[in-house]
Short mmCIF file of C-alpha atoms in Angstrom, two decimals:
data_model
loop_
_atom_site.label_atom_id
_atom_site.label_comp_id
_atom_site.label_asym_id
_atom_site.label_seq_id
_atom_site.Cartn_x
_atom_site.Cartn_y
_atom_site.Cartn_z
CA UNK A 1 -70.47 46.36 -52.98
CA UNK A 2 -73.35 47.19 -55.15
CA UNK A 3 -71.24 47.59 -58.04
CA UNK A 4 -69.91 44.54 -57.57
CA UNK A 5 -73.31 42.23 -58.01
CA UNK A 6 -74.56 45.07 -60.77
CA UNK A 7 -70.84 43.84 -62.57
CA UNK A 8 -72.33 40.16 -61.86
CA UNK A 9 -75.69 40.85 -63.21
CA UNK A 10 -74.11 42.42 -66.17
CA UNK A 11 -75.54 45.82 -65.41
CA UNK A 12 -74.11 48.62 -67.04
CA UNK A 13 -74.90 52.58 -65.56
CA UNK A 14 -76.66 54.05 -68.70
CA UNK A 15 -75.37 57.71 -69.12
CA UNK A 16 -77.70 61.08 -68.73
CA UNK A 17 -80.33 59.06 -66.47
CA UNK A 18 -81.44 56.83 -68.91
CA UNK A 19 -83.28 53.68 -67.97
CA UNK A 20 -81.14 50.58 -67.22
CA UNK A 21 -81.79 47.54 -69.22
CA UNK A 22 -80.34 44.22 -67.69
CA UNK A 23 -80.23 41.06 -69.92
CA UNK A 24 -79.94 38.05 -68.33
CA UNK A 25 -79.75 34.67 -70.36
CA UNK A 26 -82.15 32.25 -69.50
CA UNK A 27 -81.72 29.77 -67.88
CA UNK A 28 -83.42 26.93 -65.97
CA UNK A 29 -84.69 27.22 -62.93
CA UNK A 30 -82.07 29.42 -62.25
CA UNK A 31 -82.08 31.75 -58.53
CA UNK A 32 -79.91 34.25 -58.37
CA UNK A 33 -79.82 35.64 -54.10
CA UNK A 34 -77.98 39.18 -53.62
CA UNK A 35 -77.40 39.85 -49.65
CA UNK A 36 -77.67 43.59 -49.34
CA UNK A 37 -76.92 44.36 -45.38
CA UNK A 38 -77.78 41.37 -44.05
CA UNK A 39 -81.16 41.08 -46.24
CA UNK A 40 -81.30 38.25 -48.80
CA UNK A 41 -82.76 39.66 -51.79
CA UNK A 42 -83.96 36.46 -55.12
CA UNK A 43 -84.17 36.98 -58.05
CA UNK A 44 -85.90 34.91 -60.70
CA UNK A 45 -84.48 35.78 -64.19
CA UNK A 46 -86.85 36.10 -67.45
CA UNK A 47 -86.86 32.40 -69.57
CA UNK A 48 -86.42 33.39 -72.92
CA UNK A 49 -89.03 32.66 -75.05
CA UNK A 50 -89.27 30.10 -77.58
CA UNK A 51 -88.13 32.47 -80.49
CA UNK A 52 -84.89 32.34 -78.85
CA UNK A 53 -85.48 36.37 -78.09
CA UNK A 54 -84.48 37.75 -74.93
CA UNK A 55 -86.45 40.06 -72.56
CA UNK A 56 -85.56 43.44 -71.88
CA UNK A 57 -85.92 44.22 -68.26
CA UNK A 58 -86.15 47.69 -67.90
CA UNK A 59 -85.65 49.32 -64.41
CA UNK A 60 -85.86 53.01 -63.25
CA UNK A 61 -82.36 54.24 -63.22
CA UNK A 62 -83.28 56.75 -59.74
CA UNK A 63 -84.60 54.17 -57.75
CA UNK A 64 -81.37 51.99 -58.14
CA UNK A 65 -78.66 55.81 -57.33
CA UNK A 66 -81.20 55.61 -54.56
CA UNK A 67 -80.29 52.62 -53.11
CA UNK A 68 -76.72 52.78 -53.75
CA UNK A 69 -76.65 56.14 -51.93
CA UNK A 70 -78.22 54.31 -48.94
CA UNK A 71 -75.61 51.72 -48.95
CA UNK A 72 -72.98 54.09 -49.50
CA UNK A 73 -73.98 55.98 -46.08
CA UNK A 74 -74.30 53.57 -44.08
CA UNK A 75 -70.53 52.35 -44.99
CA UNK A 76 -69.54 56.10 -44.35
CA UNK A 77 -71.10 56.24 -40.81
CA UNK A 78 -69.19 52.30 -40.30
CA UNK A 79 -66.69 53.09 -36.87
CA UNK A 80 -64.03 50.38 -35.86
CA UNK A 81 -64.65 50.17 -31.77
CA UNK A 82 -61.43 49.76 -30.24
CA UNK A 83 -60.53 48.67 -26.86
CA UNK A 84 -59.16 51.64 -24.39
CA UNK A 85 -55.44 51.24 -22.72
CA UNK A 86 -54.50 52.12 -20.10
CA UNK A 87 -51.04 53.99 -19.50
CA UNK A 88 -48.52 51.53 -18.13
CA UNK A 89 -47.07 52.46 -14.81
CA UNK A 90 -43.77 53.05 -14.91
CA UNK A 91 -41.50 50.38 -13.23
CA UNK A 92 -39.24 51.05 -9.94
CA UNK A 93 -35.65 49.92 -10.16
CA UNK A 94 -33.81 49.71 -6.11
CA UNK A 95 -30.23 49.63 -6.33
CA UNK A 96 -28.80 48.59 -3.47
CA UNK A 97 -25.61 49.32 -2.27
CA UNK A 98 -22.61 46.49 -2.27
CA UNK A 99 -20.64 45.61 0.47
CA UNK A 100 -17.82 44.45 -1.37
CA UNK A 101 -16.41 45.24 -5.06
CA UNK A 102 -16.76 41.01 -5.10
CA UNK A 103 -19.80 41.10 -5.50
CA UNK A 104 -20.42 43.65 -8.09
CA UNK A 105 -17.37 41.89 -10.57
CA UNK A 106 -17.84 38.17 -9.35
CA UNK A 107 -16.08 36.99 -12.46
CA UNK A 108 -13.60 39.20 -12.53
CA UNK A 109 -12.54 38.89 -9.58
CA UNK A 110 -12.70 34.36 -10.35
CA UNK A 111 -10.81 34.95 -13.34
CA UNK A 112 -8.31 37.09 -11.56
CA UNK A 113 -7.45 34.02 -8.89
CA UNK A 114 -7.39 31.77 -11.60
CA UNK A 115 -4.91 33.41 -13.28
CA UNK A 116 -2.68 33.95 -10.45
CA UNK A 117 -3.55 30.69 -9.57
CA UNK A 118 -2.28 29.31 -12.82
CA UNK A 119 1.47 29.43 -12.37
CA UNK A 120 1.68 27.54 -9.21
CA UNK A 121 1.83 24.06 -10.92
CA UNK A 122 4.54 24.97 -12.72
CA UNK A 123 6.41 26.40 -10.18
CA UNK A 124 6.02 23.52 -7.62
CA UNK A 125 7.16 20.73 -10.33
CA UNK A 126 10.25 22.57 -11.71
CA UNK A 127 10.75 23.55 -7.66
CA UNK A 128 10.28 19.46 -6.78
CA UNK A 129 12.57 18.52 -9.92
CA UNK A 130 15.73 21.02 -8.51
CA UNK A 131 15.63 19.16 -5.43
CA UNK A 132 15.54 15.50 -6.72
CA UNK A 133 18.18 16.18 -8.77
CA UNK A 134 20.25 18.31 -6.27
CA UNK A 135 19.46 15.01 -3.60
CA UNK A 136 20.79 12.76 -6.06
CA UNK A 137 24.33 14.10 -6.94
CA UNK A 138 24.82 15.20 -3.37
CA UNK A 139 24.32 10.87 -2.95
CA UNK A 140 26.71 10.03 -5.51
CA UNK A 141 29.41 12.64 -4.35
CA UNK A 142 28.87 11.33 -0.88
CA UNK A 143 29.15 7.76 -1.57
CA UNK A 144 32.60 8.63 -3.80
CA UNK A 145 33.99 10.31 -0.75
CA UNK A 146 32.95 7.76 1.80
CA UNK A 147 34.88 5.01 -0.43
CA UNK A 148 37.58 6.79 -1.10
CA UNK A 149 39.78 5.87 1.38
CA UNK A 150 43.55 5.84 2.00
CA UNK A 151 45.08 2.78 1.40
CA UNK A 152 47.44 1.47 3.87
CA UNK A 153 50.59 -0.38 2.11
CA UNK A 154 52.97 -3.31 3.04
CA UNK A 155 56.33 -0.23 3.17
CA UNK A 156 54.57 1.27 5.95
CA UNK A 157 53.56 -1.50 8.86
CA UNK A 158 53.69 1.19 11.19
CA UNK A 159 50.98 3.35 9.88
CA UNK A 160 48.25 0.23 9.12
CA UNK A 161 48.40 -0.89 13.11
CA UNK A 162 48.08 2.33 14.52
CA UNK A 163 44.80 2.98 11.89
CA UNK A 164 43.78 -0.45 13.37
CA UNK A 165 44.67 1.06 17.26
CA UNK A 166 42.68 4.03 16.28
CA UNK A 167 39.68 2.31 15.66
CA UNK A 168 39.79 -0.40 18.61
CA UNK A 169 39.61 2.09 21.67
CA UNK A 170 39.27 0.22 24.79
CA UNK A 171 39.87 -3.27 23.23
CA UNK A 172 42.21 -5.48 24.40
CA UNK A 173 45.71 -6.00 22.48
CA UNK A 174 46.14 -8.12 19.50
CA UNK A 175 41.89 -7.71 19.32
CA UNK A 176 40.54 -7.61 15.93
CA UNK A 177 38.60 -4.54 15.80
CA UNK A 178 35.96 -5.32 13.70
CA UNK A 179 32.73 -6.42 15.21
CA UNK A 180 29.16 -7.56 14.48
CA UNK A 181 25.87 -9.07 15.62
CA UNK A 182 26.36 -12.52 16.08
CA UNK A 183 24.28 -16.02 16.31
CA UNK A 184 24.95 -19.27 18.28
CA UNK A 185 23.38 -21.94 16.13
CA UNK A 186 21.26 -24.53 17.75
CA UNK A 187 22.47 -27.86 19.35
CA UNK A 188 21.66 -30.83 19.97
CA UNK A 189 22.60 -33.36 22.58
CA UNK A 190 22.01 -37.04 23.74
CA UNK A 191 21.75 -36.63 28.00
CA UNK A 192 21.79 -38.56 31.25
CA UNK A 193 19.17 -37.10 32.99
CA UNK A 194 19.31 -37.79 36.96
CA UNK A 195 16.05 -35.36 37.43
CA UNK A 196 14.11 -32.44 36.97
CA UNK A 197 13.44 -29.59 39.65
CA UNK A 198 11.51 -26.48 39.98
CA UNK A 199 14.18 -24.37 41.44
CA UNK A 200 17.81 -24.03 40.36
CA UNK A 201 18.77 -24.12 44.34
CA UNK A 202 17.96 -27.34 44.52
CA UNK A 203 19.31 -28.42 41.67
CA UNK A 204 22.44 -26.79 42.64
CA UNK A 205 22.05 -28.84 45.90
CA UNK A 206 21.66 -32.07 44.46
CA UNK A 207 24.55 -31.45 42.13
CA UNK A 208 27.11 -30.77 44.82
CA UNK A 209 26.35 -34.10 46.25
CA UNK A 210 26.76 -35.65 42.98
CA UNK A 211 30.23 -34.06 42.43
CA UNK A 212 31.71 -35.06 45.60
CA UNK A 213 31.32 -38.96 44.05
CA UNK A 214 33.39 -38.20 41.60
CA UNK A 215 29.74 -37.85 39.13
CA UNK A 216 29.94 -34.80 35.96
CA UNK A 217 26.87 -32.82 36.66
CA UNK A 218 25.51 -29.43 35.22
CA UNK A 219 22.44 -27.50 35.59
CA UNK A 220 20.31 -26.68 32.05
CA UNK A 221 16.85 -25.05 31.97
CA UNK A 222 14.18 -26.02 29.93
CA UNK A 223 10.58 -24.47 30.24
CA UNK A 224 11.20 -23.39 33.19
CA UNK A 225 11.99 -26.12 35.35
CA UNK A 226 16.05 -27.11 36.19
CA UNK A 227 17.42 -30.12 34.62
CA UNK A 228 20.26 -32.12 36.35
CA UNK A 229 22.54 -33.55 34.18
CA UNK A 230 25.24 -35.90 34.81
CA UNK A 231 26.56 -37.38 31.66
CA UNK A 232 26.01 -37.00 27.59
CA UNK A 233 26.84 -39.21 24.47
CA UNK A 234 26.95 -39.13 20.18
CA UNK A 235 23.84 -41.12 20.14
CA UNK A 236 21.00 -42.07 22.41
CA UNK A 237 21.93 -45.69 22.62
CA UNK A 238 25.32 -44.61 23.83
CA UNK A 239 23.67 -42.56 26.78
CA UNK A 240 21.47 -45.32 27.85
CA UNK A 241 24.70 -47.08 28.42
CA UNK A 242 26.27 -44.47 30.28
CA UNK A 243 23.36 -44.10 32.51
CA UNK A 244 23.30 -47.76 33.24
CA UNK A 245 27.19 -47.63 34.66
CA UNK A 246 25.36 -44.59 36.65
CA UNK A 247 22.41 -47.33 37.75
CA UNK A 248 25.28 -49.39 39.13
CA UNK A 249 26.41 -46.39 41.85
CA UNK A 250 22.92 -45.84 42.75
CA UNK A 251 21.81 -43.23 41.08
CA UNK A 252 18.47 -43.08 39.24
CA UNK A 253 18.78 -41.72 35.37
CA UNK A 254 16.64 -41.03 32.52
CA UNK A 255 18.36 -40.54 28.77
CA UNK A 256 16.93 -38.39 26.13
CA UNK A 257 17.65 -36.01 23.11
CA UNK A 258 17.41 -32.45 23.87
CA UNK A 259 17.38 -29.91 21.51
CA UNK A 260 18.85 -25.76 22.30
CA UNK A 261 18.11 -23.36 20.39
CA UNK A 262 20.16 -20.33 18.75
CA UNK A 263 20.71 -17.73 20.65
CA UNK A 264 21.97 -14.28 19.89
CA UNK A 265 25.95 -14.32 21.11
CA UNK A 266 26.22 -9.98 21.16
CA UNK A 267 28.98 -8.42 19.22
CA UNK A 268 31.72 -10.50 17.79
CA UNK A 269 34.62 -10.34 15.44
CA UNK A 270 34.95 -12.50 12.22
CA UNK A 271 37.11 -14.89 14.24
CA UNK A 272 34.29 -15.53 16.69
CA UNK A 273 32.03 -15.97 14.21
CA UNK A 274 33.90 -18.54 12.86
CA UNK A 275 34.07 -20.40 15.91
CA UNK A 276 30.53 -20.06 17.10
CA UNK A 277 29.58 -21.90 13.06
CA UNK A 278 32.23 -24.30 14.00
CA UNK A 279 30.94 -24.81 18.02
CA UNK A 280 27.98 -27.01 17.17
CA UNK A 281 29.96 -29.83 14.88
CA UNK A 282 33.31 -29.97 17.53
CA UNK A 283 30.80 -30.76 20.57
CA UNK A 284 28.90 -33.59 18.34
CA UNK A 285 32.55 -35.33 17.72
CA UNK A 286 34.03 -34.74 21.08
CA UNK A 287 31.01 -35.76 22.85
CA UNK A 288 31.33 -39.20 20.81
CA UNK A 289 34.44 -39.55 21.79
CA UNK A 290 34.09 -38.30 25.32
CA UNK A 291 30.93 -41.51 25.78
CA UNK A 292 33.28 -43.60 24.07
CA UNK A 293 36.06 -43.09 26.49
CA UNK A 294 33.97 -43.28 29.55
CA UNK A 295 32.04 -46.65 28.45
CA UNK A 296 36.31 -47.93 27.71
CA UNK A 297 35.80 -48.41 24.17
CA UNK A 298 38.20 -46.70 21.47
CA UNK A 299 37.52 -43.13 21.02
CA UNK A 300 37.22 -41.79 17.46
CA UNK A 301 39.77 -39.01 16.29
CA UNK A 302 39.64 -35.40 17.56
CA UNK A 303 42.81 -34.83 15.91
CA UNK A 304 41.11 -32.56 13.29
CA UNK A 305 38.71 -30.50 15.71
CA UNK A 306 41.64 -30.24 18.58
CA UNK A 307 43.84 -28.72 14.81
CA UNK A 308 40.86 -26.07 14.69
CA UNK A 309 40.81 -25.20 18.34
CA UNK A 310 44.03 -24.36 18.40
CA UNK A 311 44.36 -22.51 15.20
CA UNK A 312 41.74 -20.48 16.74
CA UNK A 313 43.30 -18.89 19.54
CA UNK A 314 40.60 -18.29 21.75
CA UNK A 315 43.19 -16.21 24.19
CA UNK A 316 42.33 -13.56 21.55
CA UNK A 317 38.62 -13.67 21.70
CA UNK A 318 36.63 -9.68 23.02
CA UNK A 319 33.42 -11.80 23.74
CA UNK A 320 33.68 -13.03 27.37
CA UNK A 321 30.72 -15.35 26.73
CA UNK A 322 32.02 -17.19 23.28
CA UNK A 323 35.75 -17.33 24.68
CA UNK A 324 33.69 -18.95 27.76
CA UNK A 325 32.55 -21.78 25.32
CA UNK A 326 35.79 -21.90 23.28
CA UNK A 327 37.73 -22.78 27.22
CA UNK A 328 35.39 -25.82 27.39
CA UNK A 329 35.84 -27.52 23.92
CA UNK A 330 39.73 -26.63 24.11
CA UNK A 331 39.87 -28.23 27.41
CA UNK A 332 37.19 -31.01 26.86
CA UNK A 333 39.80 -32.12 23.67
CA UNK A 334 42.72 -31.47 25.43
CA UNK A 335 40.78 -34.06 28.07
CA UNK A 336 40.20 -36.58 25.53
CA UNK A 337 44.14 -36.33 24.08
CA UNK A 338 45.20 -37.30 27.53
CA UNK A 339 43.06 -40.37 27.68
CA UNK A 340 43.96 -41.57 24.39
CA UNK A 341 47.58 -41.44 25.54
CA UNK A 342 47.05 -42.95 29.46
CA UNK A 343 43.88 -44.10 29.58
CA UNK A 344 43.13 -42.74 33.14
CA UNK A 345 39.48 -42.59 33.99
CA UNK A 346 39.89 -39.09 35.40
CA UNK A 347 40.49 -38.02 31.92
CA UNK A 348 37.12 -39.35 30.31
CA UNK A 349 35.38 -37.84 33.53
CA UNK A 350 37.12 -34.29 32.74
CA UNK A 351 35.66 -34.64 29.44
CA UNK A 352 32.20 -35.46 30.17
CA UNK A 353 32.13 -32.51 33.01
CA UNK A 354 33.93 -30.18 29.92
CA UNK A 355 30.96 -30.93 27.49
CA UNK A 356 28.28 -30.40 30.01
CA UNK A 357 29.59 -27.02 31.12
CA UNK A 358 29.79 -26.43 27.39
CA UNK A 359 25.94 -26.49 27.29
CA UNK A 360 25.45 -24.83 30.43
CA UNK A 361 27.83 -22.23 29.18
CA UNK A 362 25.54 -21.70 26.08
CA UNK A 363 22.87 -20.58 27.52
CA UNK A 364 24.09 -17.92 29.10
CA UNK A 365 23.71 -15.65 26.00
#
């Protein structure tokens, strides 16, 4: 360090102990401070002189090796004061024991399930598509089979009745075999009302006084009282009349529309279906006619409902209940056929009591 201000101060170490001469310019008021080991040592250089000469400072060349040496030790005897460590202590690792080889390779063993895991999708879809498509032509083979039937030709009569026989079991002869569910649509009628009771006993009593003066009478119920009925018409104005000839042998009346609803008729063939579509439109004309023929004005023609009876055949009818109603209507125009030809009162009566049993009869279903 002292060689490097002596470099600043332009000193130069003169050789075999010679004084040192140091030259420093001058300068104005110029300080120059050297720290030496923490001492701050000035120094003032030497204005020149107005010649423009320059002093020669001359120093003793031993008293500056002196101080140099002292510098020089007290760098050599400089020691860097470093903290002390102390050893580490050595770490203790416990490995415990596993209970399972899961939980040493816990994504091994998740990859592992995954991967058998992996092909199930697969499986189950190509699995589920077998058996649609097995399902479906197993339906279309059955459903060629089913229709595939023999068919029964006009050259062999014999063979077509007894496949017919075959399938009617118990039925009656000449029955068609077929049969379905079956409907009795609604009806509506125009009544003679004589009155209304809460038990069919004594409606039943009333009635069998009734008949024994020659009056039509039948029993209907309707919300759950008993209606007594002894006459019906094609309009209301037509029963009012008829229940006025009814005023006349002393017994009380009351006419009014009355409306019965369908009813479920069982099992029946295509026949009886026919006939129970038919049933509600043949008792609207014959009861016309019937009123007509009781009040002794001219009846309007049956002739094409009596055609339709007939063509019917209701001897061959399985369903006790419809052939039931079919005996009334046939009877009721066979009734009216007899008046137009005689004109006996007895007839008109017969037709009246026909149609009344006719609704009685319906709701026996």
């Amino acid at each position: 360090m002292l060689f490097f201000f002596a470099a600043v101060l332009g000193w130069k170490k003169p050789a075999g102990g010679r004084k040192e001469e140091l030259f420093v310019d001058k300068r104005k008021n110029n300080t120059i401070t050297i720290k030496m080991n923490g001492e701050a040592h000035t120094y003032q250089p030497v204005q020149d002189k107005p010649g423009g000469e320059k002093e020669i400072v001359k120093e003793d060349s031993g008293s500056m090796e002196e101080q140099a040496a002292g510098l020089e030790a007290e760098e050599e005897h400089f020691e860097w004061i470093l903290p002390e460590q102390e050893p580490a202590e050595p770490e203790e690792f416990i490995i415990n024991e596993a209970v399972n080889t899961a939980a040493i390779y816990p994504k091994q063993t998740q990859s592992l399930s995954k991967k058998k895991k992996g092909p199930i999708k697969p499986i189950f879809f190509t699995v589920a598509f077998a058996v649609l498509i097995g399902l479906t032509f197993g339906a279309v083979m059955l459903k060629l089979v089913l229709t595939d039937k023999p068919v029964v030709t006009s050259a062999d009569p014999q063979l077509g009745e007894k496949a017919a026989g075959e399938s009617s079991g118990k039925e009656k002869p000449g029955k068609t075999a077929v049969a379905a569910a079956a409907k009795l649509p609604p009806v509506t009628a125009f009544v003679v009302q004589e009155g209304v009771y809460s038990t069919k006993e004594a409606a039943a009593q009333v009635k069998t006084g009734l008949e024994a003066k020659d009056v039509p009478a039948a029993i209907l119920e309707m919300d759950g009282k008993y209606m007594l009925l002894i006459g019906l018409a094609g309009t209301l104005e037509e029963a009012k009349e008829i229940g006025a000839s009814m005023k006349a042998k002393g017994i009380d009346f009351y006419a009014k529309e009355i409306g019965l609803a369908e009813r479920k008729a069982g099992k029946a063939t295509a026949s009886e279906k026919d006939f129970l579509a038919k049933a509600p439109e043949i008792y609207d004309v014959l009861s016309a006619a019937a009123a007509a023929a009781y009040s002794g004005k001219n009846a309007p023609s049956i002739e094409k409902e009596a055609g339709f009876l007939k063509e019917m055949d209701g001897a061959k009818f399985a369903n006790d209940k419809i052939a039931a109603l079919y005996n009334e209507l046939e009877k009721a125009a066979g009734s009216l056929a007899a008046f137009e030809k005689n004109g006996a009162s007895k007839d008109s009566l017969s037709a009246q009591q026909h149609l009344l049993n006719f609704l009685e009869q319906s709701q026996s279903f």
